[in-house]
Amino acid sequence: MSGDTKLQVRQLVWEVQNTLSTSKNPSEVSQGLLRLSVLLPHDKTSKNQDFPDSELPEARKEFSLHHYVSFLEFLISKLSVDWLGRLGEERGRELLDRFFLDGVHQDAFIVLTSAVQNTSPSYKQDKCVSLLEQFLTQNKMTSMFWEQCNTIATGHMIQTNQSDSRRQPRVHNALWEELVTILATLPDRMANKLQQRNRPAFSPEQYFQSLALSMWETLEKVYSAIKASQDCSMAFLQLLLGKLCLQGHAGLVLGVLLPKLTRQTRQDFVWQRVSCLLLTGVQDRCVESLVVQLLTQVSCAQTGVMVSTQVCRTGVWRAWWCTWSHRCHGEYTGVQDRCVESLVVHLVTQVSWYGTLSRLLGDGVLRSQKLKYILTHKCLLIRHYEQDRVVQNIMGYLADSPTRRHLLIETLVKVLEVWSDSSAIKHTSYDQHAYLSKAILAGLSHLNSKEKQEHKQDFIRRLLEGVQHHIDSPVIKIRRLGMIVAESVTKMVDPDGQKLKFEYEEDEETSRLLSLLMPPSDPGDELEGDMETEEVLMSKTSLPQKEGTTRTSGQEGKVTSSQSKEGSDSELDSDDDLEPYDMPEDTKMSKVKSPVYIRDCLDGLIANEDADRVEACLSVCEQLVRRQPDNLEEVCVELVKILLHLQNSFAIPEFTRLRRSAMVATTVFCPLQVSQYLTSEFYAPNYTIIQRLDMLEVLVGAAQELSQPMEQKKATRPEPLVQLLPTPDDQSREPQHWREVVQKRIEKKTRRFAKGASKPDPTPVPNKFHTVAGHFFFPLLKNYDSRQNTLDMLGEDTLVLGRLVYSLGAILYAAANTMVARQMSKTLLEFVWVLRFHTEPYVRQSLLFAVSMVILSVPAHVLTSDLQEEIFEGQQWLQDVLEKDTDAECQKLAVQTLMLLQNTLQQELGGGNTQQ
Amino acid sequence: MTRPPPDPVFVLRGSDGAVNCLKFRCHEADSLRLLFSGTASGKIHPWNLQTKRSACVLDGHEGQGILSLGFCDNTVLYSQGRDGTVALWDLKEGRKDISDRIPVSAVGFCQVELFNQSSSRLLAAAGVGPAEIIVTDLQCKKPAFSLQPTEGSPPQGMVMALKAGCVSDREGLHLWAAYEDGSVAMWDVKQRRIVSHLKVHAEPILCMDYDQEQGKGVTGSADNKLAVWNGKDGQLVAKQTVERSNPGLSCVKIRDDHKIVVTGGWDHVIRLYGWKKLKPLAVLDYHTDSVQCVDFSDHENSEERLLAAGSKDQRISLWSIYN
């Protein structure tokens, strides 16, 4: 009988094809189509003439298996304006569309896309595109996915007890691979093919969102099927999701799926299993029934939830088999692993709370080596992310279940080890390092007291080692990181023991770091809010509604603004009728008189016990010096010495600034003496590092101030004022400066013809730094390689060395355009050459800075003549840094310096050419 | 156009201690116009504003400093001394006798506040317990009730200043109390509970005044801020603060016409601000030590109105400004 049916179907198809290709009568054509449409799998309306009811299912199956694809291809080949004209009426066209939309979905989909792909712009292509569009908009995707879920399930049902269980999936595999590839690349394909004529439905955003929605609807169906104890498979969805993630569309797809999954998995056990399966087992079709049955029993006993065996088989345990199937299907492993990575990365960045992640992933990390590697190694140690929630999610996920806790400890120790490593500190970027610190803090927050006790020694040992390395670092932020982590670790791990306490500046970043010490709580209600916005996003098409909402919000805005206006009205009538008197400056009251003479000030600064006096003296010291008393030269060195040794023992506000500006002022007015003193003291023993840095800072500050073309007015000796004899009509009797008077007379007799504001030329002022520049510079280079107990610049005091090089560069820049600059640059370049392979990035940065300062401060022709050799070598070194240096900041500086150098040289050489 | 601030119209010397408190009595046109001052040595001087002399000295607190002065009615002056009593002085027909003494247990510097509730006259003073306010009935001279916040909850510390008034006609009497922890609490006297509480300063509050008409209050504290807060609608809301470079505000007073607020501080100067927006109006620099108290006279004719300031340097300066 089945043979008969087959023959019958074949005959019918052949007849209809014949009719369609030859007949010119519309009714005949539509009649033929109608006859065949009976065989469509979802057809219910048409009357059945050719087959008895009993044979119909078999005939339909035969048709969809063997004739459907070729018939569709035949139809497409026939599509043309002419031929469609024969169908004539609307009904005929609908009938035609039905063959595409109500047939076997996956076949129709593939045929349509390949048709679009293979045709050139024509009516045929247009028709295919609109059919495809209808396919998408009429939600055929969902039923297509659902079919996939069902077919494989029935396949499994039949085969569970047979040994050749892999045959059927393999047949599907080729089809699925093709389908999934088309699904994941459809927007690209359409955009490529259609160019300008592309439809909005195929724009990536809309397409993937609708795809995700279809996936979601399918998942809902799967869920209800599982609840009804029916078998179904999610292998296709896994495959599709993996492919989508791999293609980089995970953001769009998960953006739709994740909030929904989060909401559903909160309460529902079955949903948790569904999502766990969807996300962890990406391809899985080898289920050994025996073991599954066994494990299923365990699962049911444990959870006590009435879930059928099928639920569990499609649930968590399949994920366990994922690893096993890796081995079975060696050829998929690569694909699968890549999918896992892009999927997991998106998950950890998008999930807002670790509990959700835990529900979504289950215990996957214990089963999949790959997942474990990605979560505990790659995401923590190799990559780094902006969002704090990544580390919170990973650490929280590891800590969330007792079975995973050993991984938390393991990971924490590993991260701490990398964090403590001195070479890692030196060679990784700051962001990466801060990320590690965040991971440590987030991990600490999940430790319980027992674990703390057990691993206390281990943590503390590693920590102390690392803190030492951090505090040695010349980068302030790294030092601060070390302090924060050290404080937190000692506080968390050993609350009763000794604690470390550091002083550091608190800002947004520190508070952000410290906030990680509290494990985040479940943002339950917020999520609901997210959902709503999500839904609004989904219903983008309902434009009128949207307009309505915006209008109302606008009205509200107006109302509030008018209210606020009313509120402020009462404030408007103010104290204007009361006219204020003169007000003296609101000066700080001090108990002691501030000194007027520089020697008094000196005495005051030495008076250690009297806080008020020291404060008063320090605050006026700069003003006193700037008044340039006659005896300043006598006391300048002594003053600087006192200031240099002054400690902030009374917590005077702005101590650092006052002290520094007083020293700079002294150096500005007595540059020779003070610079000699400071440069010789710089290499003297018995100074702290901070004092040495202060010396450098003062020298640089004074050099900059000296080189600036500012007229230094002598406040103490004002020039005589002129009092004009009062003229009868002149009201003003203000004394005037004689220069102004003269200038006014000149102005009166000057006629100007040009319009516009006449800008006076800046008055030239001699560079005061010129004569003393050498004294600031050369002594500092004298014995940088000498080694003392308190200063070992080529050894561990890299901070001082770096600052020294910076300062030399800055002093050189201040001395730009002076005669001595040429000599200074040569010396500086030689100095840089010696240190160019220093291991500390901070020093290398300062060297690069110094080189750029040389380029900026020396005339370009000198670079090409006197310094040619050094510059050439320097250029090669810069190239080298650019290509090989590990520090990003160094590379950036090298690029800038190189650009600067090339610009300067180009200008110089180009300018020379034009002159010739 | 600028103008220099005025000089004091008169300076009253002759107190033998730092001037702690001042009180004018000038509203009656026919009787003598007097300014009462209380000193740290426990004496009260009634200064005759015509002759600028004090005819006599009232000494009733055993040499302990006077904390505050006020009038129960036209002829009865009360003075709070550090000896732990409030003395009522009968000044009728030239008499100057103590008619009554009411014990006040507190040891702090909080000035007592006199107010009427229904028919009885009540006196609020800082209590012995932490953050406690004891209200005494003037007739029977017995503590009527006490207001104390629940254990452990803010406000905490000693009561530093008290002020009574009505928020609106509908609601009953309210008492504003300033505390050592820098916060202000609004008490509902009838229900004996805190209606609202606001942390205004970082340091202890030293002085407070409240403007019933606009529902705004002002506090000065040991830090360098003068803070204005809103007490309307049963909710204390911080409104504005003015910062100064020197810390310590020992007294603040709003003029009766709600236009000017005057402050005196540890930096020896008297400052005047416009009350609406705290626009700085004048800085009166006369005293050589911290200004302890300020008061505006209650002349019926506003042209004659005076501002008096008493200082630790034992002098009282009188100013005529913005009349």
PDB file of C-alpha atoms in Angstrom, chain A residues 677-825:
ATOM      1  CA  TYR A 677      73.167  74.596  47.767  1.00  0.00           C
ATOM      2  CA  LEU A 678      70.321  72.408  46.553  1.00  0.00           C
ATOM      3  CA  THR A 679      72.276  70.634  43.822  1.00  0.00           C
ATOM      4  CA  SER A 680      75.081  69.776  46.183  1.00  0.00           C
ATOM      5  CA  GLU A 681      72.687  68.651  48.902  1.00  0.00           C
ATOM      6  CA  PHE A 682      70.860  66.445  46.451  1.00  0.00           C
ATOM      7  CA  TYR A 683      73.662  63.911  46.573  1.00  0.00           C
ATOM      8  CA  ALA A 684      74.429  64.412  50.241  1.00  0.00           C
ATOM      9  CA  PRO A 685      73.678  61.618  52.678  1.00  0.00           C
ATOM     10  CA  ASN A 686      71.093  61.942  55.435  1.00  0.00           C
ATOM     11  CA  TYR A 687      68.144  63.065  53.402  1.00  0.00           C
ATOM     12  CA  THR A 688      64.890  61.247  52.974  1.00  0.00           C
ATOM     13  CA  ILE A 689      63.575  60.423  49.552  1.00  0.00           C
ATOM     14  CA  ILE A 690      60.784  62.942  49.901  1.00  0.00           C
ATOM     15  CA  GLN A 691      63.284  65.694  50.701  1.00  0.00           C
ATOM     16  CA  ARG A 692      65.298  64.856  47.618  1.00  0.00           C
ATOM     17  CA  LEU A 693      62.158  64.969  45.543  1.00  0.00           C
ATOM     18  CA  ASP A 694      61.343  68.331  47.099  1.00  0.00           C
ATOM     19  CA  MET A 695      64.739  69.664  46.060  1.00  0.00           C
ATOM     20  CA  LEU A 696      64.102  68.632  42.474  1.00  0.00           C
ATOM     21  CA  GLU A 697      60.651  70.127  42.554  1.00  0.00           C
ATOM     22  CA  VAL A 698      61.920  73.447  43.883  1.00  0.00           C
ATOM     23  CA  LEU A 699      64.643  73.606  41.248  1.00  0.00           C
ATOM     24  CA  VAL A 700      62.164  72.934  38.475  1.00  0.00           C
ATOM     25  CA  GLY A 701      59.628  75.403  39.851  1.00  0.00           C
ATOM     26  CA  ALA A 702      62.238  78.136  40.155  1.00  0.00           C
ATOM     27  CA  ALA A 703      63.603  77.432  36.674  1.00  0.00           C
ATOM     28  CA  GLN A 704      60.133  77.724  35.185  1.00  0.00           C
ATOM     29  CA  GLU A 705      59.364  80.923  37.016  1.00  0.00           C
ATOM     30  CA  LEU A 706      62.694  82.486  36.106  1.00  0.00           C
ATOM     31  CA  SER A 707      62.283  81.698  32.443  1.00  0.00           C
ATOM     32  CA  GLN A 708      58.841  83.210  32.244  1.00  0.00           C
ATOM     33  CA  PRO A 709      58.786  86.728  30.810  1.00  0.00           C
ATOM     34  CA  MET A 710      57.127  88.365  33.776  1.00  0.00           C
ATOM     35  CA  GLU A 711      58.053  91.756  35.075  1.00  0.00           C
ATOM     36  CA  GLN A 712      59.001  91.407  38.684  1.00  0.00           C
ATOM     37  CA  LYS A 713      57.745  94.491  40.379  1.00  0.00           C
ATOM     38  CA  LYS A 714      59.510  95.649  43.428  1.00  0.00           C
ATOM     39  CA  ALA A 715      56.742  96.203  45.873  1.00  0.00           C
ATOM     40  CA  THR A 716      58.978  97.828  48.423  1.00  0.00           C
ATOM     41  CA  ARG A 717      60.096 100.700  46.282  1.00  0.00           C
ATOM     42  CA  PRO A 718      57.161 102.288  44.565  1.00  0.00           C
ATOM     43  CA  GLU A 719      57.982 104.979  42.057  1.00  0.00           C
ATOM     44  CA  PRO A 720      56.957 108.499  42.945  1.00  0.00           C
ATOM     45  CA  LEU A 721      53.439 109.495  42.161  1.00  0.00           C
ATOM     46  CA  VAL A 722      52.472 112.721  40.464  1.00  0.00           C
ATOM     47  CA  GLN A 723      49.741 114.924  41.799  1.00  0.00           C
ATOM     48  CA  LEU A 724      48.291 117.137  39.116  1.00  0.00           C
ATOM     49  CA  LEU A 725      47.258 120.624  40.004  1.00  0.00           C
ATOM     50  CA  PRO A 726      43.505 120.679  40.150  1.00  0.00           C
ATOM     51  CA  THR A 727      41.891 122.278  37.127  1.00  0.00           C
ATOM     52  CA  PRO A 728      38.511 123.884  37.604  1.00  0.00           C
ATOM     53  CA  ASP A 729      36.596 121.432  35.459  1.00  0.00           C
ATOM     54  CA  ASP A 730      38.549 118.378  36.466  1.00  0.00           C
ATOM     55  CA  GLN A 731      36.927 116.432  39.248  1.00  0.00           C
ATOM     56  CA  SER A 732      39.417 113.677  39.669  1.00  0.00           C
ATOM     57  CA  ARG A 733      42.208 114.418  42.020  1.00  0.00           C
ATOM     58  CA  GLU A 734      43.586 110.963  42.119  1.00  0.00           C
ATOM     59  CA  PRO A 735      47.355 110.848  42.070  1.00  0.00           C
ATOM     60  CA  GLN A 736      48.599 109.402  38.790  1.00  0.00           C
ATOM     61  CA  HIS A 737      51.630 107.576  37.719  1.00  0.00           C
ATOM     62  CA  TRP A 738      53.903 109.824  35.675  1.00  0.00           C
ATOM     63  CA  ARG A 739      54.101 107.271  32.888  1.00  0.00           C
ATOM     64  CA  GLU A 740      50.338 107.278  32.531  1.00  0.00           C
ATOM     65  CA  VAL A 741      50.320 111.052  32.369  1.00  0.00           C
ATOM     66  CA  VAL A 742      52.908 111.098  29.630  1.00  0.00           C
ATOM     67  CA  GLN A 743      51.177 108.302  27.777  1.00  0.00           C
ATOM     68  CA  LYS A 744      47.921 110.226  27.884  1.00  0.00           C
ATOM     69  CA  ARG A 745      49.549 113.296  26.366  1.00  0.00           C
ATOM     70  CA  ILE A 746      51.064 111.237  23.604  1.00  0.00           C
ATOM     71  CA  GLU A 747      47.708 109.593  22.932  1.00  0.00           C
ATOM     72  CA  LYS A 748      46.084 112.986  22.587  1.00  0.00           C
ATOM     73  CA  LYS A 749      48.442 114.019  19.837  1.00  0.00           C
ATOM     74  CA  THR A 750      48.480 110.727  18.008  1.00  0.00           C
ATOM     75  CA  ARG A 751      46.165 110.132  15.085  1.00  0.00           C
ATOM     76  CA  ARG A 752      45.385 106.570  14.193  1.00  0.00           C
ATOM     77  CA  PHE A 753      44.226 105.543  10.772  1.00  0.00           C
ATOM     78  CA  ALA A 754      43.823 101.811  11.179  1.00  0.00           C
ATOM     79  CA  LYS A 755      40.651 100.490  12.728  1.00  0.00           C
ATOM     80  CA  GLY A 756      40.327  97.691  15.219  1.00  0.00           C
ATOM     81  CA  ALA A 757      41.952  97.271  18.530  1.00  0.00           C
ATOM     82  CA  SER A 758      45.611  98.016  18.352  1.00  0.00           C
ATOM     83  CA  LYS A 759      47.408  95.343  20.237  1.00  0.00           C
ATOM     84  CA  PRO A 760      50.613  96.414  21.874  1.00  0.00           C
ATOM     85  CA  ASP A 761      53.539  94.144  21.196  1.00  0.00           C
ATOM     86  CA  PRO A 762      54.628  92.188  24.206  1.00  0.00           C
ATOM     87  CA  THR A 763      57.471  94.014  25.833  1.00  0.00           C
ATOM     88  CA  PRO A 764      60.647  92.012  25.553  1.00  0.00           C
ATOM     89  CA  VAL A 765      62.119  90.964  28.860  1.00  0.00           C
ATOM     90  CA  PRO A 766      65.478  89.293  29.297  1.00  0.00           C
ATOM     91  CA  ASN A 767      65.347  85.629  30.217  1.00  0.00           C
ATOM     92  CA  LYS A 768      66.551  85.658  33.749  1.00  0.00           C
ATOM     93  CA  PHE A 769      67.233  81.978  33.712  1.00  0.00           C
ATOM     94  CA  HIS A 770      69.851  82.351  31.025  1.00  0.00           C
ATOM     95  CA  THR A 771      72.749  83.244  33.296  1.00  0.00           C
ATOM     96  CA  VAL A 772      72.109  80.602  35.925  1.00  0.00           C
ATOM     97  CA  ALA A 773      70.761  77.682  33.895  1.00  0.00           C
ATOM     98  CA  GLY A 774      74.006  75.776  34.063  1.00  0.00           C
ATOM     99  CA  HIS A 775      74.031  75.943  37.849  1.00  0.00           C
ATOM    100  CA  PHE A 776      70.651  74.290  37.976  1.00  0.00           C
ATOM    101  CA  PHE A 777      71.530  71.576  35.553  1.00  0.00           C
ATOM    102  CA  PHE A 778      75.045  70.233  35.490  1.00  0.00           C
ATOM    103  CA  PRO A 779      75.658  69.605  39.199  1.00  0.00           C
ATOM    104  CA  LEU A 780      72.625  67.327  39.238  1.00  0.00           C
ATOM    105  CA  LEU A 781      74.334  65.037  36.745  1.00  0.00           C
ATOM    106  CA  LYS A 782      77.572  64.939  38.657  1.00  0.00           C
ATOM    107  CA  ASN A 783      77.381  61.736  40.572  1.00  0.00           C
ATOM    108  CA  TYR A 784      74.164  59.962  39.846  1.00  0.00           C
ATOM    109  CA  ASP A 785      76.015  56.636  39.783  1.00  0.00           C
ATOM    110  CA  SER A 786      77.565  57.003  43.204  1.00  0.00           C
ATOM    111  CA  ARG A 787      76.097  54.650  45.697  1.00  0.00           C
ATOM    112  CA  GLN A 788      75.258  55.452  49.279  1.00  0.00           C
ATOM    113  CA  ASN A 789      73.317  53.888  52.042  1.00  0.00           C
ATOM    114  CA  THR A 790      70.542  56.401  51.690  1.00  0.00           C
ATOM    115  CA  LEU A 791      70.508  56.853  47.960  1.00  0.00           C
ATOM    116  CA  ASP A 792      71.096  54.228  45.329  1.00  0.00           C
ATOM    117  CA  MET A 793      69.630  55.611  42.174  1.00  0.00           C
ATOM    118  CA  LEU A 794      70.804  52.928  39.840  1.00  0.00           C
ATOM    119  CA  GLY A 795      69.577  50.319  42.275  1.00  0.00           C
ATOM    120  CA  GLU A 796      66.288  50.430  44.044  1.00  0.00           C
ATOM    121  CA  ASP A 797      65.606  54.154  44.186  1.00  0.00           C
ATOM    122  CA  THR A 798      64.137  54.203  40.732  1.00  0.00           C
ATOM    123  CA  LEU A 799      61.557  56.747  41.792  1.00  0.00           C
ATOM    124  CA  VAL A 800      64.240  59.342  42.514  1.00  0.00           C
ATOM    125  CA  LEU A 801      66.025  58.501  39.290  1.00  0.00           C
ATOM    126  CA  GLY A 802      62.854  58.902  37.270  1.00  0.00           C
ATOM    127  CA  ARG A 803      62.069  62.211  38.900  1.00  0.00           C
ATOM    128  CA  LEU A 804      65.620  63.378  38.360  1.00  0.00           C
ATOM    129  CA  VAL A 805      65.332  62.731  34.642  1.00  0.00           C
ATOM    130  CA  TYR A 806      61.968  64.469  34.500  1.00  0.00           C
ATOM    131  CA  SER A 807      63.395  67.456  36.335  1.00  0.00           C
ATOM    132  CA  LEU A 808      66.406  67.650  34.039  1.00  0.00           C
ATOM    133  CA  GLY A 809      64.057  67.673  31.060  1.00  0.00           C
ATOM    134  CA  ALA A 810      61.927  70.405  32.593  1.00  0.00           C
ATOM    135  CA  ILE A 811      64.964  72.535  33.483  1.00  0.00           C
ATOM    136  CA  LEU A 812      66.268  72.141  29.965  1.00  0.00           C
ATOM    137  CA  TYR A 813      62.924  73.254  28.566  1.00  0.00           C
ATOM    138  CA  ALA A 814      63.008  76.300  30.815  1.00  0.00           C
ATOM    139  CA  ALA A 815      66.430  77.072  29.396  1.00  0.00           C
ATOM    140  CA  ALA A 816      65.197  76.854  25.814  1.00  0.00           C
ATOM    141  CA  ASN A 817      66.707  79.383  23.389  1.00  0.00           C
ATOM    142  CA  THR A 818      69.671  80.101  25.634  1.00  0.00           C
ATOM    143  CA  MET A 819      73.224  79.553  24.605  1.00  0.00           C
ATOM    144  CA  VAL A 820      73.870  76.944  27.211  1.00  0.00           C
ATOM    145  CA  ALA A 821      70.918  74.810  26.108  1.00  0.00           C
ATOM    146  CA  ARG A 822      72.973  73.257  23.342  1.00  0.00           C
ATOM    147  CA  GLN A 823      75.551  71.956  25.786  1.00  0.00           C
ATOM    148  CA  MET A 824      72.847  70.846  28.194  1.00  0.00           C
ATOM    149  CA  SER A 825      71.041  68.864  25.510  1.00  0.00           C
TER     150      SER A 825
END
